[in-house]
Coordinates of C-alpha atoms in Angstrom, one line a residue:
X123 CA 0.6 -19.3 -13.8
X124 CA -1.3 -17.0 -16.7
X125 CA -0.4 -13.6 -17.8
X126 CA -3.5 -11.3 -18.8
X127 CA -3.6 -8.0 -20.2
X128 CA -6.5 -7.0 -21.1
X129 CA -10.2 -7.1 -18.4
X130 CA -12.2 -9.4 -20.7
X131 CA -9.3 -12.3 -20.8
X132 CA -10.0 -11.7 -16.5
X133 CA -13.4 -11.8 -16.1
X134 CA -13.0 -15.1 -18.5
X135 CA -10.6 -16.8 -16.1
X136 CA -12.3 -15.3 -13.3
X137 CA -15.7 -16.9 -15.0
X138 CA -15.0 -19.8 -15.0
X139 CA -12.8 -19.9 -11.8
X140 CA -16.7 -18.7 -9.9
X141 CA -18.5 -21.1 -12.0
X142 CA -16.3 -24.6 -10.6
X143 CA -16.3 -23.5 -6.7
X144 CA -13.2 -22.1 -6.8
X145 CA -12.3 -19.2 -4.2
X146 CA -10.5 -16.0 -4.9
X147 CA -7.3 -14.2 -3.4
X148 CA -6.3 -10.8 -4.7
X149 CA -2.7 -8.9 -4.2
X150 CA -2.8 -5.3 -6.1
X151 CA 0.7 -4.6 -6.2
X152 CA 2.6 -1.5 -8.8
X153 CA 4.9 -4.0 -8.8
X154 CA 9.2 -4.2 -8.9
X155 CA 8.4 -6.7 -5.5
X156 CA 10.4 -7.7 -2.9
X157 CA 9.9 -9.8 0.0
X158 CA 7.0 -7.1 0.9
X159 CA 4.6 -8.3 -1.6
X160 CA 5.7 -11.9 -1.2
X161 CA 4.0 -12.6 2.2
X162 CA 0.8 -11.0 0.8
X163 CA 1.2 -13.3 -1.8
X164 CA 1.6 -16.6 0.4
X165 CA -0.9 -15.0 2.8
X166 CA -2.9 -15.8 -0.6
X167 CA -1.6 -18.3 -1.0
X168 CA -2.4 -20.2 1.5
X169 CA -5.9 -18.7 2.5
X170 CA -7.7 -19.4 -1.5
X171 CA -7.8 -22.2 -4.0
X172 CA -6.4 -19.4 -6.9
X173 CA -4.4 -16.6 -6.5
X174 CA -4.5 -13.7 -8.4
X175 CA -2.1 -10.3 -8.7
X176 CA -1.9 -6.9 -10.1
X177 CA 0.9 -4.9 -11.8
X178 CA -0.7 -2.2 -12.6
X179 CA 1.4 1.3 -11.9
X180 CA -1.7 3.4 -11.6
X181 CA -0.7 7.0 -13.3
X182 CA -4.1 8.3 -10.9
X183 CA -2.0 8.4 -7.6
X184 CA 0.3 9.6 -8.4
X185 CA 0.5 13.7 -8.7
X186 CA 2.5 15.6 -11.7
X187 CA 5.9 16.0 -9.2
X188 CA 5.7 12.1 -8.0
X189 CA 8.0 9.5 -9.5
X190 CA 5.4 8.2 -12.0
X191 CA 8.0 8.2 -15.1
X192 CA 10.8 6.7 -13.3
X193 CA 8.7 4.4 -10.5
X194 CA 10.4 0.9 -11.4
X195 CA 8.9 -1.5 -13.8
X196 CA 10.2 -5.2 -14.5
X197 CA 7.5 -7.6 -15.3
X198 CA 10.3 -10.8 -16.2
X199 CA 11.4 -10.3 -12.8
X200 CA 8.1 -10.0 -11.4
X201 CA 5.9 -13.2 -13.3
X202 CA 9.4 -15.3 -12.3
X203 CA 8.4 -14.4 -8.1
X204 CA 5.2 -14.7 -8.6
X205 CA 5.5 -18.3 -10.2
X206 CA 7.6 -19.6 -8.0
X207 CA 4.7 -18.1 -4.7
X208 CA 2.1 -20.0 -6.4
X209 CA 0.2 -17.2 -8.2
X210 CA -2.7 -18.2 -11.0
X211 CA -2.5 -15.0 -12.7
X212 CA -1.3 -11.9 -13.4
X213 CA -3.2 -9.1 -14.3
X214 CA -0.6 -6.9 -16.0
X215 CA -3.0 -4.0 -17.9
X216 CA -1.8 -0.7 -19.1
X217 CA -3.4 2.6 -18.3
X218 CA -5.2 2.9 -21.2
X219 CA -7.0 -0.7 -20.8
X220 CA -7.8 1.0 -17.3
X221 CA -8.6 4.1 -18.1
X222 CA -10.2 4.7 -21.7
X223 CA -10.6 7.9 -23.6
X224 CA -14.1 8.2 -22.0
X225 CA -13.7 7.3 -18.4
X226 CA -15.1 9.7 -16.3
X227 CA -16.6 8.2 -13.0
X228 CA -14.1 8.4 -9.9
X229 CA -14.1 6.9 -6.1
X230 CA -13.8 9.8 -4.0
X231 CA -13.2 9.5 -0.2
X232 CA -14.1 12.3 2.4
X233 CA -12.3 12.9 6.4
X234 CA -10.0 9.0 6.1
X235 CA -8.3 10.5 3.5
X236 CA -7.4 14.5 4.6
X237 CA -5.4 13.7 7.0
X238 CA -1.5 11.8 7.0
X239 CA -0.6 11.0 3.4
X240 CA -3.5 13.1 2.9
X241 CA -2.2 16.6 2.8
X242 CA 0.2 16.6 0.9
X243 CA -0.4 14.5 -2.0
X244 CA -3.6 15.6 -3.5
X245 CA -5.9 13.6 -5.2
X246 CA -3.8 10.0 -5.0
X247 CA -6.1 8.4 -2.1
X248 CA -8.8 9.3 -5.0
X249 CA -6.8 7.4 -7.6
X250 CA -6.5 5.1 -5.2
X251 CA -9.4 4.5 -4.1
X252 CA -10.6 4.5 -8.3
X253 CA -8.3 1.7 -9.4
X254 CA -8.8 -0.4 -5.9
X255 CA -12.7 -0.5 -7.1
X256 CA -12.0 -1.2 -10.6
X257 CA -9.1 -4.2 -9.8
X258 CA -11.9 -5.8 -7.3
X259 CA -14.8 -5.6 -9.3
X260 CA -12.8 -7.2 -12.4
X261 CA -11.5 -10.7 -10.1
X262 CA -14.2 -10.7 -8.0
X263 CA -11.5 -11.8 -5.4
X264 CA -12.9 -13.2 -1.5
X265 CA -9.8 -11.9 0.2
X266 CA -7.5 -8.9 -1.0
X267 CA -4.7 -8.4 0.9
X268 CA -2.8 -5.3 1.6
X269 CA 0.5 -4.4 3.9
X270 CA 0.5 -2.3 7.3
X271 CA 3.0 -0.4 6.1
X272 CA 0.7 1.7 4.1
X273 CA -1.7 2.4 7.2
X274 CA -3.8 4.8 6.1
X275 CA -4.2 3.2 2.6
X276 CA -5.4 0.3 4.4
X277 CA -7.4 1.7 6.4
X278 CA -9.2 3.7 3.3
X279 CA -10.1 0.3 1.6
X280 CA -11.3 -1.3 4.3
X281 CA -13.7 1.6 4.4
X282 CA -14.6 2.3 0.6
X283 CA -15.4 -1.8 0.8
X284 CA -18.0 -1.2 3.9
X285 CA -18.9 2.2 3.2
X286 CA -20.3 0.3 -0.6
X287 CA -20.7 -3.1 0.8
X288 CA -19.1 -4.5 -2.0
X289 CA -18.4 -8.7 -1.1
X290 CA -15.1 -8.8 -0.4
X291 CA -12.6 -9.5 2.9
X292 CA -9.8 -7.0 3.5
X293 CA -6.6 -7.9 4.9
X294 CA -3.9 -6.1 6.6
X295 CA -0.5 -8.0 6.8
X296 CA 3.0 -7.0 9.2
X297 CA 5.3 -4.3 7.4
X298 CA 7.8 -6.6 6.0
X299 CA 11.7 -4.5 7.3
X300 CA 15.1 -5.5 5.9
X301 CA 17.7 -7.0 8.8
X302 CA 18.8 -4.0 9.5
X303 CA 14.8 -3.1 10.6
X304 CA 13.5 -0.5 7.8
X305 CA 10.6 -1.0 5.7
X306 CA 10.2 -2.9 2.7
X307 CA 9.5 -1.0 -0.3
X308 CA 10.0 -0.6 -3.5
X309 CA 11.0 3.4 -3.3
X310 CA 14.2 2.2 -1.8
X311 CA 15.8 1.6 -4.4
X312 CA 15.9 4.7 -5.2
X313 CA 18.6 5.5 -2.7
X314 CA 22.1 6.5 -3.3
X315 CA 24.2 4.4 -0.3
X316 CA 24.9 7.4 1.6
X317 CA 20.9 8.0 1.9
X318 CA 20.3 4.4 2.8
X319 CA 22.1 4.4 5.5
X320 CA 20.3 7.9 6.6
X321 CA 17.2 6.3 6.0
X322 CA 17.5 4.0 9.2
X323 CA 16.4 6.2 10.9
X324 CA 13.0 6.1 10.0
X325 CA 12.4 2.8 11.0
X326 CA 14.9 3.1 14.6
X327 CA 12.2 6.0 15.7
X328 CA 9.5 4.4 15.4
X329 CA 11.2 1.2 17.5
X330 CA 12.0 4.5 19.3
X331 CA 8.0 5.8 19.5
X332 CA 7.0 2.3 20.1
X333 CA 9.5 2.0 23.4
X334 CA 8.5 5.1 24.7
X335 CA 4.5 3.7 25.1
X336 CA 5.3 0.7 26.1
X337 CA 6.8 2.6 29.1
X338 CA 3.6 4.7 29.6
X339 CA 3.7 7.2 27.5
X340 CA 0.3 8.0 26.4
X341 CA 0.2 12.4 25.6
X342 CA 0.0 12.9 21.5
X343 CA 2.0 16.1 21.3
X344 CA 5.0 14.8 24.7
X345 CA 5.4 11.4 21.5
X346 CA 5.4 14.1 18.6
X347 CA 7.5 16.0 20.3
X348 CA 9.9 13.0 21.2
X349 CA 9.9 11.5 17.3
X350 CA 10.5 14.3 16.0
X351 CA 13.2 15.8 17.9
X352 CA 15.1 11.7 17.2
X353 CA 14.4 12.2 13.8
X354 CA 16.2 15.9 13.0
X355 CA 19.7 13.9 14.6
X356 CA 19.3 12.3 11.4
X357 CA 21.0 15.8 8.9
X358 CA 18.8 14.4 5.6
X359 CA 16.1 13.7 6.9
X360 CA 13.4 16.4 6.4
X361 CA 10.3 15.6 8.1
X362 CA 7.1 15.3 5.9
X363 CA 4.6 14.9 9.4
X364 CA 4.4 12.7 12.6
X365 CA 1.6 12.2 14.2
X366 CA -1.2 10.0 16.2
X367 CA -4.7 9.5 14.8
X368 CA -7.2 6.7 15.8
X369 CA -6.7 3.3 14.2
X370 CA -9.9 3.1 12.2
X371 CA -11.0 6.4 11.8
X372 CA -7.6 8.7 11.3
X373 CA -8.2 11.7 13.4
X374 CA -5.8 13.1 15.4
X375 CA -6.1 11.9 19.2
X376 CA -4.7 13.3 21.9
X377 CA -4.5 9.8 24.2
X378 CA -2.1 7.6 23.0
X379 CA -4.8 4.0 23.4
X380 CA -5.2 0.5 22.0
X381 CA -6.0 1.0 17.8
X382 CA -4.1 4.1 18.4
X383 CA -1.8 4.7 14.9
X384 CA 1.4 6.4 15.2
X385 CA 3.3 6.8 11.0
X386 CA 5.3 9.1 10.1
X387 CA 6.8 10.4 6.3
X388 CA 10.2 11.4 5.8
X389 CA 11.8 13.1 3.0
X390 CA 16.0 11.3 2.2
X391 CA 17.4 12.7 -0.2
X392 CA 14.1 13.0 -3.2
X393 CA 13.2 9.3 -1.5
X394 CA 9.7 9.9 0.8
X395 CA 9.2 6.8 3.4
X396 CA 6.5 5.8 5.7
X397 CA 6.5 3.6 8.2
X398 CA 4.1 3.5 11.8
X399 CA 3.3 1.5 14.2
X400 CA -0.3 0.4 15.9
X401 CA -0.7 0.5 19.1
X402 CA -2.4 -2.6 20.0

C-alpha cells in the first residue's frame, strides 16, 4: 500500500492504473477510521481492482464555531486499518495542497443543501461539494462509496454527479452501528461516559420512528411529534431537527411513503449526532 500527499503523485499512480485497465474504487474520509469506514473500503475492495482511500479533514466544510481544530487524527492507526482491508493507496494531502493560495473556484448547489443539516451549517455543503469534486478529478474512480448515515450528503453527491455529468457511480452503503445501536461516527469519541449513555436516545428514537411507520403511520407531522417527544425523555438531548423529507429531493413531505427519509440531528453535550432511516 502506498501513501501519497500530493495531487501529482496520486494522478501519476491513477494514470498508470488506467493504462493497465484497472477499475478504481474510491472512499473519501476525514480519517480516524471506524467500522463504518471499513465497510465502505470492503465494498470497494470487493467490486474494484484498485482501491483509493482519501484521509483529509476538509477545512472548507467546517463553520467558524465547529470542531475543525479538535477533529481526531491518527494517520498511523488509519494506515494500518486501510492496509488490513486491502486498500492500495491512501491520499493524505495538506489543506495547502488542496487549496493553494490562488484558489477561487467552488461548487454550490441549491435546494438539496437548504434543508436538514444545511439549515444550521451555512457553507457546509459548499465545502463538501467542492472537495468531493476535486477528489473525483484527482482519483478518477469508477465507483465511489459513501455511508447512508450521512443521507443528505449522499443525496447531494448523487445529484452533483448527475448534474455535472461525472463518469463515476456513487454507491451508498448501510449505516454501521455499535452493539447497542449507536451509529458509528468519528465524533463519538467526544462523548463522555455519561454522554455516551445519553446518546443512545438518538438511535432508540430512530428505531421508535421506524416501528411507527411499520405499524402504519403515514402522517409526517404525527411521526415528527412522536419522535420529538421520545427524544425529550432524555434530559441531555438538545434537538436540532426531526425532519420527514423526500429521499431524493430532500424537500419536506406531509405523507410517508416509499423513498421517504426520516432524519434527526441532536446535540448531546457539545457533540452533534445525526441518524436516519429510509422507508423502503
